[in-house]
Structures are given as structure tokens and as C-alpha cells.
Coordinates of C-alpha atoms in Angstrom, one line a residue:
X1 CA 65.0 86.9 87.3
X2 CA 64.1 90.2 85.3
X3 CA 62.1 91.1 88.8
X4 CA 64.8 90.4 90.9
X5 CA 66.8 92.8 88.9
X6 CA 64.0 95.8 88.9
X7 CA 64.1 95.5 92.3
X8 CA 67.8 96.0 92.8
X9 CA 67.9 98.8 90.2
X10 CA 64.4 100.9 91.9
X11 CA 66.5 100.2 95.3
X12 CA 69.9 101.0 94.1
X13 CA 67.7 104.6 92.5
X14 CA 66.2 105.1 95.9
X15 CA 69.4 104.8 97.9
X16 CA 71.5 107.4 95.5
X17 CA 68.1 110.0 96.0
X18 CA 68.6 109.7 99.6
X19 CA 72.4 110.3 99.4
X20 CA 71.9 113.5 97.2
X21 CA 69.3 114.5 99.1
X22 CA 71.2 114.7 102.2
X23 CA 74.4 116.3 100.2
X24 CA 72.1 118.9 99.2
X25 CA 70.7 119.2 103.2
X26 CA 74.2 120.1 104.0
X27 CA 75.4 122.4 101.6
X28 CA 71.7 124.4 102.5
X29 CA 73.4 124.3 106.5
X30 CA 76.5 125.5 105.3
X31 CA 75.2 127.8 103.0
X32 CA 72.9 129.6 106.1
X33 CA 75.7 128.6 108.5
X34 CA 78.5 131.0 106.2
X35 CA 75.7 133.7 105.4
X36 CA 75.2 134.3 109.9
X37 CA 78.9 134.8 109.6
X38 CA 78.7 136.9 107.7
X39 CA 75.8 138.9 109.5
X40 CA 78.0 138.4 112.6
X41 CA 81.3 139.8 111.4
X42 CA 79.7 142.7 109.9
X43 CA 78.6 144.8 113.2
X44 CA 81.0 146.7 114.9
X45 CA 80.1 145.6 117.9
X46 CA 80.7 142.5 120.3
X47 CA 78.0 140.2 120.7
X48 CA 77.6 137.0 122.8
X49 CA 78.1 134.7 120.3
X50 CA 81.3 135.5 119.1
X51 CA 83.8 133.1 119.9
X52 CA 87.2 134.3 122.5
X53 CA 89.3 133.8 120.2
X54 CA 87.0 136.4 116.5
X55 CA 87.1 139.1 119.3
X56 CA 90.6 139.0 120.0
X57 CA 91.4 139.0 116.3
X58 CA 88.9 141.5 115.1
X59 CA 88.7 144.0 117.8
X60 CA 91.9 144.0 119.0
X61 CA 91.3 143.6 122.6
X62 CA 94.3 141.8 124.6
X63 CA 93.9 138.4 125.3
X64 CA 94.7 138.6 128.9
X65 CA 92.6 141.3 129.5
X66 CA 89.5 139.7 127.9
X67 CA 90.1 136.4 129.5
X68 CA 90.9 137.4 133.1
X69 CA 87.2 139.6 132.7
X70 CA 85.4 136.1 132.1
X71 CA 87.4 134.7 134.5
X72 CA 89.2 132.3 132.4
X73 CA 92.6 130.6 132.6
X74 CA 94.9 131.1 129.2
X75 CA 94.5 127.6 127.5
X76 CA 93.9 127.0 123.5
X77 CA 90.6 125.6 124.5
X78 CA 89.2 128.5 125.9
X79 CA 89.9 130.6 123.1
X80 CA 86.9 128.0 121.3
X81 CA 84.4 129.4 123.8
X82 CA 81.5 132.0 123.1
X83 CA 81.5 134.8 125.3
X84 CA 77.8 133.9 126.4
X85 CA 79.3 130.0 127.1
X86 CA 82.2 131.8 129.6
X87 CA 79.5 133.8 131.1
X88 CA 77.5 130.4 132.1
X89 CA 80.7 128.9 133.2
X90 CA 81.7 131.0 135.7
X91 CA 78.1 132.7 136.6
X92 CA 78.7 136.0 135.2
X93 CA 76.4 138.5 134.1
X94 CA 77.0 137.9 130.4
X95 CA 75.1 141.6 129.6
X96 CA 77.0 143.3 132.0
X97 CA 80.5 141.8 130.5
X98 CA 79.7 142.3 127.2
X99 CA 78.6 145.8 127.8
X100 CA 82.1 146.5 129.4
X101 CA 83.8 144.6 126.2
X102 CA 82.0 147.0 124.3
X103 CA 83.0 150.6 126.3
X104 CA 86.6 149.1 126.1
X105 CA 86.2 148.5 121.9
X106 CA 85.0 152.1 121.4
X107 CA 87.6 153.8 123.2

């Protein structure tokens, strides 16, 4: 009986390291996930990554005007995209349009 018990209580110990464990695995990806953010938002420049909808926001471009250059129609969905995912979408040279994003920021 008194095994039975050990058994349950080493197994019900193993089970709660596991969930802690993976709690703590999470906050580390949140943690790294906040801190490229951050590193992102920072430049003053537009990069790939950046989602339709942060450049619109932050660098005040028109959202027309940005979505007709990736050749994108004016749904909430699209604003979820990255720049670099619009490029692959519609086969554009994501360089090039980023560039051009970039000459129309600094004016």
C-alpha cells in the first residue's frame, strides 16, 4: 500500500516539473519574442519583416499606397502580412519594394 502511494506522489512530482518546465520554456519565447520587437521597432527603417499593418502605423505611409505597391487588395487580412510574405505572394522583388518603401519614408 505505502508503495502504491510513493509511486503516485514521485509521479504526481514528475508531472508538475514537466508543467513548470514548459511554463518557464514559454515565458523564455516570449521573453526573446518581445526583446526582437523591440530590436525591430527601434530602426528607422522598413525591413521585410514588418508586418502591413506596423508600417502603416509607424511610418506613416498611406495604406492604399503601400498595398497597391505589393499588389494587394484592401482586406483586414492583408494588413497581417509581412512585407517579405506579399513579396512571395505576388512574385515581387521584395529588395527592390522595400527599397522604394524606404526612398518614400525619407522624403
Amino acid at each position: 500500500m505505502k508503495k502504491r502511494n510513493s509511486i503516485k506522489i514521485i509521479s504526481y512530482i514528475a508531472v508538475l516539473l514537466v508543467l513548470v518546465l514548459l511554463a518557464l520554456y514559454f515565458l523564455h519565447r516570449a521573453r526573446m519574442h518581445q526583446q526582437d520587437f523591440r530590436n525591430i521597432t527601434a530602426t528607422s527603417e522598413i525591413d521585410a519583416t514588418m508586418t502591413i499593418g506596423f508600417v502603416v502605423r509607424k511610418f506613416g505611409i498611406p495604406e492604399d499606397e503601400l498595398l497597391k505597391e505589393l499588389q494587394l487588395s484592401n482586406v483586414h487580412w492583408n494588413k497581417r502580412y509581412t512585407i517579405a510574405d506579399a513579396c512571395k505572394k505576388n512574385k515581387l522583388d521584395c529588395k527592390a519594394v522595400v527599397d522604394s518603401l524606404n526612398k518614400k519614408v525619407t522624403k
